[in-house]
Amino acid sequence: MASLLGSTLFEITGQGPSPTKDFFQLLITKTEVIWRTWKISLRREFKGAEPGEMKQSHDDFLHDAGLQHLVGVVFGQHTLEHSKALCEGHYNYLERLPNQLLLRVFFYLSFRDIGRLAQTSQRFWKLSNSPELWEQTVRVRCDELTPDMEILAKAVGWRKIFFTFFHEKLWASKADPASDSLPSATNLA
């Protein structure tokens, strides 16, 4: 699993809260935390000011309340908690998997589970609504796909085609109406 970790574990940039116009970057690598600042001001004393940079080990960051406060103020408490978790060695490997592999995993999930997973992150939401997932769903699970439907799917989207033409039919054909799983995806190659 360690091979899924690139040299950069997390990176975020943004402008500080009002009234400042300064820009900030938080970069977390496997070994250190880098905090960069760019002073944006019309004041003469800041003209041509060099960007600031502070590098700390993960352990130093975990014990630096001042830098943690800055991260919380600029990027929010959620980003601060995520940064601390990374520095403590808590990595989210699922988020690091390539999209094509995640789409294969999604394909074996029930619609209810895909919906729940989509609520956990922006990336999972995008993948759960991706044309690739819905095209594969229609092609493998729906026997009555016609060339006309394919043309229509390219125009309006595979997800819409699935819910318009096939969803009700698949649900009605299941023996257990309380279940939300669909027929197996064994044809997925």
PDB file of C-alpha atoms in Angstrom:
ATOM      1  CA  MET A   1       0.000   0.000   0.000  1.00  0.00           C
ATOM      2  CA  ALA A   2       2.886   2.349   0.625  1.00  0.00           C
ATOM      3  CA  SER A   3       3.472   2.522  -3.128  1.00  0.00           C
ATOM      4  CA  LEU A   4       0.163   4.407  -3.441  1.00  0.00           C
ATOM      5  CA  LEU A   5       1.689   7.289  -1.507  1.00  0.00           C
ATOM      6  CA  GLY A   6       3.320   9.836  -3.778  1.00  0.00           C
ATOM      7  CA  SER A   7       5.906  12.292  -2.547  1.00  0.00           C
ATOM      8  CA  THR A   8       3.140  14.843  -1.869  1.00  0.00           C
ATOM      9  CA  LEU A   9       0.472  13.607   0.544  1.00  0.00           C
ATOM     10  CA  PHE A  10      -1.637  16.757   0.541  1.00  0.00           C
ATOM     11  CA  GLU A  11      -1.546  20.219  -0.992  1.00  0.00           C
ATOM     12  CA  ILE A  12      -3.893  23.161  -0.727  1.00  0.00           C
ATOM     13  CA  THR A  13      -3.550  26.821  -1.682  1.00  0.00           C
ATOM     14  CA  GLY A  14      -5.799  29.777  -1.133  1.00  0.00           C
ATOM     15  CA  GLN A  15      -6.272  33.353  -0.083  1.00  0.00           C
ATOM     16  CA  GLY A  16      -6.407  34.224   3.577  1.00  0.00           C
ATOM     17  CA  PRO A  17      -9.623  35.446   5.193  1.00  0.00           C
ATOM     18  CA  SER A  18     -10.638  39.120   4.967  1.00  0.00           C
ATOM     19  CA  PRO A  19      -9.252  41.706   5.230  1.00  0.00           C
ATOM     20  CA  THR A  20      -5.934  40.162   4.145  1.00  0.00           C
ATOM     21  CA  LYS A  21      -5.179  39.583   0.477  1.00  0.00           C
ATOM     22  CA  ASP A  22      -2.260  37.268   1.216  1.00  0.00           C
ATOM     23  CA  PHE A  23      -1.969  33.844  -0.395  1.00  0.00           C
ATOM     24  CA  PHE A  24      -1.005  30.677   1.455  1.00  0.00           C
ATOM     25  CA  GLN A  25       0.043  27.153   0.566  1.00  0.00           C
ATOM     26  CA  LEU A  26       0.109  24.099   2.799  1.00  0.00           C
ATOM     27  CA  LEU A  27       2.112  21.188   1.428  1.00  0.00           C
ATOM     28  CA  ILE A  28       2.497  17.921   3.323  1.00  0.00           C
ATOM     29  CA  THR A  29       5.094  15.455   2.064  1.00  0.00           C
ATOM     30  CA  LYS A  30       6.057  12.067   3.470  1.00  0.00           C
ATOM     31  CA  THR A  31       8.549  13.703   5.834  1.00  0.00           C
ATOM     32  CA  GLU A  32       7.677  17.369   6.312  1.00  0.00           C
ATOM     33  CA  VAL A  33       5.074  20.107   6.398  1.00  0.00           C
ATOM     34  CA  ILE A  34       5.757  23.184   4.272  1.00  0.00           C
ATOM     35  CA  TRP A  35       3.871  26.437   4.886  1.00  0.00           C
ATOM     36  CA  ARG A  36       4.349  29.145   2.242  1.00  0.00           C
ATOM     37  CA  THR A  37       3.038  32.703   2.276  1.00  0.00           C
ATOM     38  CA  TRP A  38       2.871  35.434  -0.337  1.00  0.00           C
ATOM     39  CA  LYS A  39       2.264  38.931   1.007  1.00  0.00           C
ATOM     40  CA  ILE A  40      -0.128  40.929  -1.191  1.00  0.00           C
ATOM     41  CA  SER A  41      -0.244  44.594  -0.263  1.00  0.00           C
ATOM     42  CA  LEU A  42      -0.217  48.076  -1.766  1.00  0.00           C
ATOM     43  CA  ARG A  43       1.863  49.327   1.146  1.00  0.00           C
ATOM     44  CA  ARG A  44       5.318  50.525   0.201  1.00  0.00           C
ATOM     45  CA  GLU A  45       7.135  48.483   2.884  1.00  0.00           C
ATOM     46  CA  PHE A  46       5.825  45.216   1.401  1.00  0.00           C
ATOM     47  CA  LYS A  47       6.649  46.027  -2.224  1.00  0.00           C
ATOM     48  CA  GLY A  48       8.895  43.307  -3.632  1.00  0.00           C
ATOM     49  CA  ALA A  49       8.624  41.216  -0.478  1.00  0.00           C
ATOM     50  CA  GLU A  50       9.940  37.676  -0.852  1.00  0.00           C
ATOM     51  CA  PRO A  51       7.554  34.781  -0.301  1.00  0.00           C
ATOM     52  CA  GLY A  52       7.839  33.216   3.136  1.00  0.00           C
ATOM     53  CA  GLU A  53       8.431  29.527   3.718  1.00  0.00           C
ATOM     54  CA  MET A  54       8.459  27.438   6.880  1.00  0.00           C
ATOM     55  CA  LYS A  55       9.425  23.760   6.877  1.00  0.00           C
ATOM     56  CA  GLN A  56       8.803  21.433   9.801  1.00  0.00           C
ATOM     57  CA  SER A  57       8.871  17.724  10.423  1.00  0.00           C
ATOM     58  CA  HIS A  58       5.526  16.023  11.007  1.00  0.00           C
ATOM     59  CA  ASP A  59       6.272  15.760  14.719  1.00  0.00           C
ATOM     60  CA  ASP A  60       7.176  19.461  14.968  1.00  0.00           C
ATOM     61  CA  PHE A  61       3.928  20.402  13.189  1.00  0.00           C
ATOM     62  CA  LEU A  62       1.908  18.299  15.629  1.00  0.00           C
ATOM     63  CA  HIS A  63       3.431  20.263  18.501  1.00  0.00           C
ATOM     64  CA  ASP A  64       3.304  23.735  16.889  1.00  0.00           C
ATOM     65  CA  ALA A  65       0.041  25.299  18.064  1.00  0.00           C
ATOM     66  CA  GLY A  66       0.835  28.543  16.228  1.00  0.00           C
ATOM     67  CA  LEU A  67       1.125  26.980  12.794  1.00  0.00           C
ATOM     68  CA  GLN A  68      -1.890  24.775  13.456  1.00  0.00           C
ATOM     69  CA  HIS A  69      -3.883  27.899  14.329  1.00  0.00           C
ATOM     70  CA  LEU A  70      -2.819  29.544  11.040  1.00  0.00           C
ATOM     71  CA  VAL A  71      -3.841  26.460   9.037  1.00  0.00           C
ATOM     72  CA  GLY A  72      -7.197  26.415  10.819  1.00  0.00           C
ATOM     73  CA  VAL A  73      -7.838  30.105  10.199  1.00  0.00           C
ATOM     74  CA  VAL A  74      -6.806  30.086   6.529  1.00  0.00           C
ATOM     75  CA  PHE A  75      -8.085  26.671   5.383  1.00  0.00           C
ATOM     76  CA  GLY A  76     -10.580  25.671   8.076  1.00  0.00           C
ATOM     77  CA  GLN A  77     -10.775  23.099  10.845  1.00  0.00           C
ATOM     78  CA  HIS A  78     -11.501  20.188   8.506  1.00  0.00           C
ATOM     79  CA  THR A  79      -8.218  20.787   6.640  1.00  0.00           C
ATOM     80  CA  LEU A  80      -6.376  21.158   9.941  1.00  0.00           C
ATOM     81  CA  GLU A  81      -7.732  17.835  11.232  1.00  0.00           C
ATOM     82  CA  HIS A  82      -6.894  16.122   7.949  1.00  0.00           C
ATOM     83  CA  SER A  83      -3.355  17.552   8.060  1.00  0.00           C
ATOM     84  CA  LYS A  84      -2.833  16.372  11.620  1.00  0.00           C
ATOM     85  CA  ALA A  85      -4.091  12.897  10.718  1.00  0.00           C
ATOM     86  CA  LEU A  86      -1.620  12.704   7.814  1.00  0.00           C
ATOM     87  CA  CYS A  87       1.221  13.765  10.101  1.00  0.00           C
ATOM     88  CA  GLU A  88       0.200  11.023  12.532  1.00  0.00           C
ATOM     89  CA  GLY A  89       0.397   8.470   9.701  1.00  0.00           C
ATOM     90  CA  HIS A  90      -3.323   8.012   9.075  1.00  0.00           C
ATOM     91  CA  TYR A  91      -3.574   7.799   5.284  1.00  0.00           C
ATOM     92  CA  ASN A  92      -6.752   7.325   3.297  1.00  0.00           C
ATOM     93  CA  TYR A  93      -5.652   4.767   0.728  1.00  0.00           C
ATOM     94  CA  LEU A  94      -9.075   4.560  -0.892  1.00  0.00           C
ATOM     95  CA  GLU A  95      -8.807   8.206  -1.946  1.00  0.00           C
ATOM     96  CA  ARG A  96      -5.429   7.482  -3.545  1.00  0.00           C
ATOM     97  CA  LEU A  97      -6.589   4.702  -5.875  1.00  0.00           C
ATOM     98  CA  PRO A  98      -6.699   5.562  -9.589  1.00  0.00           C
ATOM     99  CA  ASN A  99     -10.119   6.493 -10.987  1.00  0.00           C
ATOM    100  CA  GLN A 100     -10.342   3.454 -13.272  1.00  0.00           C
ATOM    101  CA  LEU A 101      -9.811   1.087 -10.338  1.00  0.00           C
ATOM    102  CA  LEU A 102     -12.328   2.959  -8.194  1.00  0.00           C
ATOM    103  CA  LEU A 103     -14.885   2.763 -11.010  1.00  0.00           C
ATOM    104  CA  ARG A 104     -14.461  -1.018 -11.072  1.00  0.00           C
ATOM    105  CA  VAL A 105     -15.060  -1.116  -7.303  1.00  0.00           C
ATOM    106  CA  PHE A 106     -18.108   1.167  -7.640  1.00  0.00           C
ATOM    107  CA  PHE A 107     -19.561  -1.125 -10.260  1.00  0.00           C
ATOM    108  CA  TYR A 108     -19.840  -3.962  -7.744  1.00  0.00           C
ATOM    109  CA  LEU A 109     -21.596  -1.809  -5.139  1.00  0.00           C
ATOM    110  CA  SER A 110     -25.334  -1.435  -4.714  1.00  0.00           C
ATOM    111  CA  PHE A 111     -26.887   1.876  -5.721  1.00  0.00           C
ATOM    112  CA  ARG A 112     -27.511   2.643  -2.067  1.00  0.00           C
ATOM    113  CA  ASP A 113     -23.812   2.106  -1.259  1.00  0.00           C
ATOM    114  CA  ILE A 114     -22.722   4.211  -4.233  1.00  0.00           C
ATOM    115  CA  GLY A 115     -25.013   6.999  -3.004  1.00  0.00           C
ATOM    116  CA  ARG A 116     -23.530   6.800   0.484  1.00  0.00           C
ATOM    117  CA  LEU A 117     -19.979   6.753  -0.827  1.00  0.00           C
ATOM    118  CA  ALA A 118     -20.754   9.742  -3.053  1.00  0.00           C
ATOM    119  CA  GLN A 119     -21.555  11.755   0.074  1.00  0.00           C
ATOM    120  CA  THR A 120     -18.090  11.238   1.576  1.00  0.00           C
ATOM    121  CA  SER A 121     -15.971  13.307  -0.808  1.00  0.00           C
ATOM    122  CA  GLN A 122     -16.143  15.450  -3.902  1.00  0.00           C
ATOM    123  CA  ARG A 123     -14.061  12.933  -5.835  1.00  0.00           C
ATOM    124  CA  PHE A 124     -16.413  10.057  -5.013  1.00  0.00           C
ATOM    125  CA  TRP A 125     -19.419  12.200  -5.919  1.00  0.00           C
ATOM    126  CA  LYS A 126     -17.904  12.925  -9.341  1.00  0.00           C
ATOM    127  CA  LEU A 127     -17.071   9.260  -9.895  1.00  0.00           C
ATOM    128  CA  SER A 128     -20.547   8.113  -8.855  1.00  0.00           C
ATOM    129  CA  ASN A 129     -22.031  10.436 -11.467  1.00  0.00           C
ATOM    130  CA  SER A 130     -19.412   9.753 -14.145  1.00  0.00           C
ATOM    131  CA  PRO A 131     -20.512   8.723 -17.614  1.00  0.00           C
ATOM    132  CA  GLU A 132     -18.040   5.813 -17.485  1.00  0.00           C
ATOM    133  CA  LEU A 133     -19.772   4.206 -14.489  1.00  0.00           C
ATOM    134  CA  TRP A 134     -23.236   4.599 -15.959  1.00  0.00           C
ATOM    135  CA  GLU A 135     -22.242   3.462 -19.442  1.00  0.00           C
ATOM    136  CA  GLN A 136     -20.736   0.286 -17.988  1.00  0.00           C
ATOM    137  CA  THR A 137     -23.835  -0.223 -15.826  1.00  0.00           C
ATOM    138  CA  VAL A 138     -26.130   0.018 -18.840  1.00  0.00           C
ATOM    139  CA  ARG A 139     -23.969  -2.112 -21.119  1.00  0.00           C
ATOM    140  CA  VAL A 140     -23.510  -4.970 -18.631  1.00  0.00           C
ATOM    141  CA  ARG A 141     -26.832  -5.016 -16.792  1.00  0.00           C
ATOM    142  CA  CYS A 142     -29.290  -4.091 -19.500  1.00  0.00           C
ATOM    143  CA  ASP A 143     -29.880  -6.613 -22.281  1.00  0.00           C
ATOM    144  CA  GLU A 144     -32.164  -4.459 -24.407  1.00  0.00           C
ATOM    145  CA  LEU A 145     -29.746  -1.678 -25.378  1.00  0.00           C
ATOM    146  CA  THR A 146     -30.357  -0.659 -28.971  1.00  0.00           C
ATOM    147  CA  PRO A 147     -28.147   1.435 -31.277  1.00  0.00           C
ATOM    148  CA  ASP A 148     -30.733   4.229 -31.082  1.00  0.00           C
ATOM    149  CA  MET A 149     -30.474   4.190 -27.284  1.00  0.00           C
ATOM    150  CA  GLU A 150     -26.684   4.433 -27.557  1.00  0.00           C
ATOM    151  CA  ILE A 151     -26.977   7.537 -29.723  1.00  0.00           C
ATOM    152  CA  LEU A 152     -29.470   9.004 -27.268  1.00  0.00           C
ATOM    153  CA  ALA A 153     -27.155   8.135 -24.365  1.00  0.00           C
ATOM    154  CA  LYS A 154     -24.313  10.053 -25.970  1.00  0.00           C
ATOM    155  CA  ALA A 155     -26.615  13.061 -26.251  1.00  0.00           C
ATOM    156  CA  VAL A 156     -28.359  13.036 -22.853  1.00  0.00           C
ATOM    157  CA  GLY A 157     -26.033  10.892 -20.742  1.00  0.00           C
ATOM    158  CA  TRP A 158     -25.823   7.229 -19.732  1.00  0.00           C
ATOM    159  CA  ARG A 159     -27.193   7.819 -16.247  1.00  0.00           C
ATOM    160  CA  LYS A 160     -30.358   9.363 -17.626  1.00  0.00           C
ATOM    161  CA  ILE A 161     -30.761   6.467 -20.063  1.00  0.00           C
ATOM    162  CA  PHE A 162     -30.405   3.959 -17.245  1.00  0.00           C
ATOM    163  CA  PHE A 163     -33.035   5.570 -15.043  1.00  0.00           C
ATOM    164  CA  THR A 164     -35.376   6.265 -17.964  1.00  0.00           C
ATOM    165  CA  PHE A 165     -35.372   2.863 -19.658  1.00  0.00           C
ATOM    166  CA  PHE A 166     -33.902   0.204 -17.389  1.00  0.00           C
ATOM    167  CA  HIS A 167     -34.096   1.075 -13.708  1.00  0.00           C
ATOM    168  CA  GLU A 168     -37.762   0.196 -13.122  1.00  0.00           C
ATOM    169  CA  LYS A 169     -37.495  -2.988 -15.173  1.00  0.00           C
ATOM    170  CA  LEU A 170     -34.492  -4.241 -13.162  1.00  0.00           C
ATOM    171  CA  TRP A 171     -36.133  -3.383  -9.854  1.00  0.00           C
ATOM    172  CA  ALA A 172     -39.383  -5.091 -10.841  1.00  0.00           C
ATOM    173  CA  SER A 173     -37.585  -8.271 -11.908  1.00  0.00           C
ATOM    174  CA  LYS A 174     -35.840  -8.800  -8.537  1.00  0.00           C
ATOM    175  CA  ALA A 175     -37.217 -11.346  -6.117  1.00  0.00           C
ATOM    176  CA  ASP A 176     -36.495  -9.325  -2.956  1.00  0.00           C
ATOM    177  CA  PRO A 177     -37.876  -5.771  -3.256  1.00  0.00           C
ATOM    178  CA  ALA A 178     -36.148  -4.693  -0.034  1.00  0.00           C
ATOM    179  CA  SER A 179     -32.713  -5.334  -1.543  1.00  0.00           C
ATOM    180  CA  ASP A 180     -31.070  -2.653  -3.619  1.00  0.00           C
ATOM    181  CA  SER A 181     -28.408  -4.731  -5.282  1.00  0.00           C
ATOM    182  CA  LEU A 182     -28.597  -5.430  -8.973  1.00  0.00           C
ATOM    183  CA  PRO A 183     -27.591  -8.512 -10.920  1.00  0.00           C
ATOM    184  CA  SER A 184     -23.925  -9.425 -10.641  1.00  0.00           C
ATOM    185  CA  ALA A 185     -21.366  -7.612 -12.746  1.00  0.00           C
ATOM    186  CA  THR A 186     -19.625 -10.829 -13.827  1.00  0.00           C
ATOM    187  CA  ASN A 187     -19.488  -9.637 -17.444  1.00  0.00           C
ATOM    188  CA  LEU A 188     -17.187  -6.768 -16.520  1.00  0.00           C
ATOM    189  CA  ALA A 189     -13.815  -7.442 -18.106  1.00  0.00           C
TER     190      ALA A 189
END
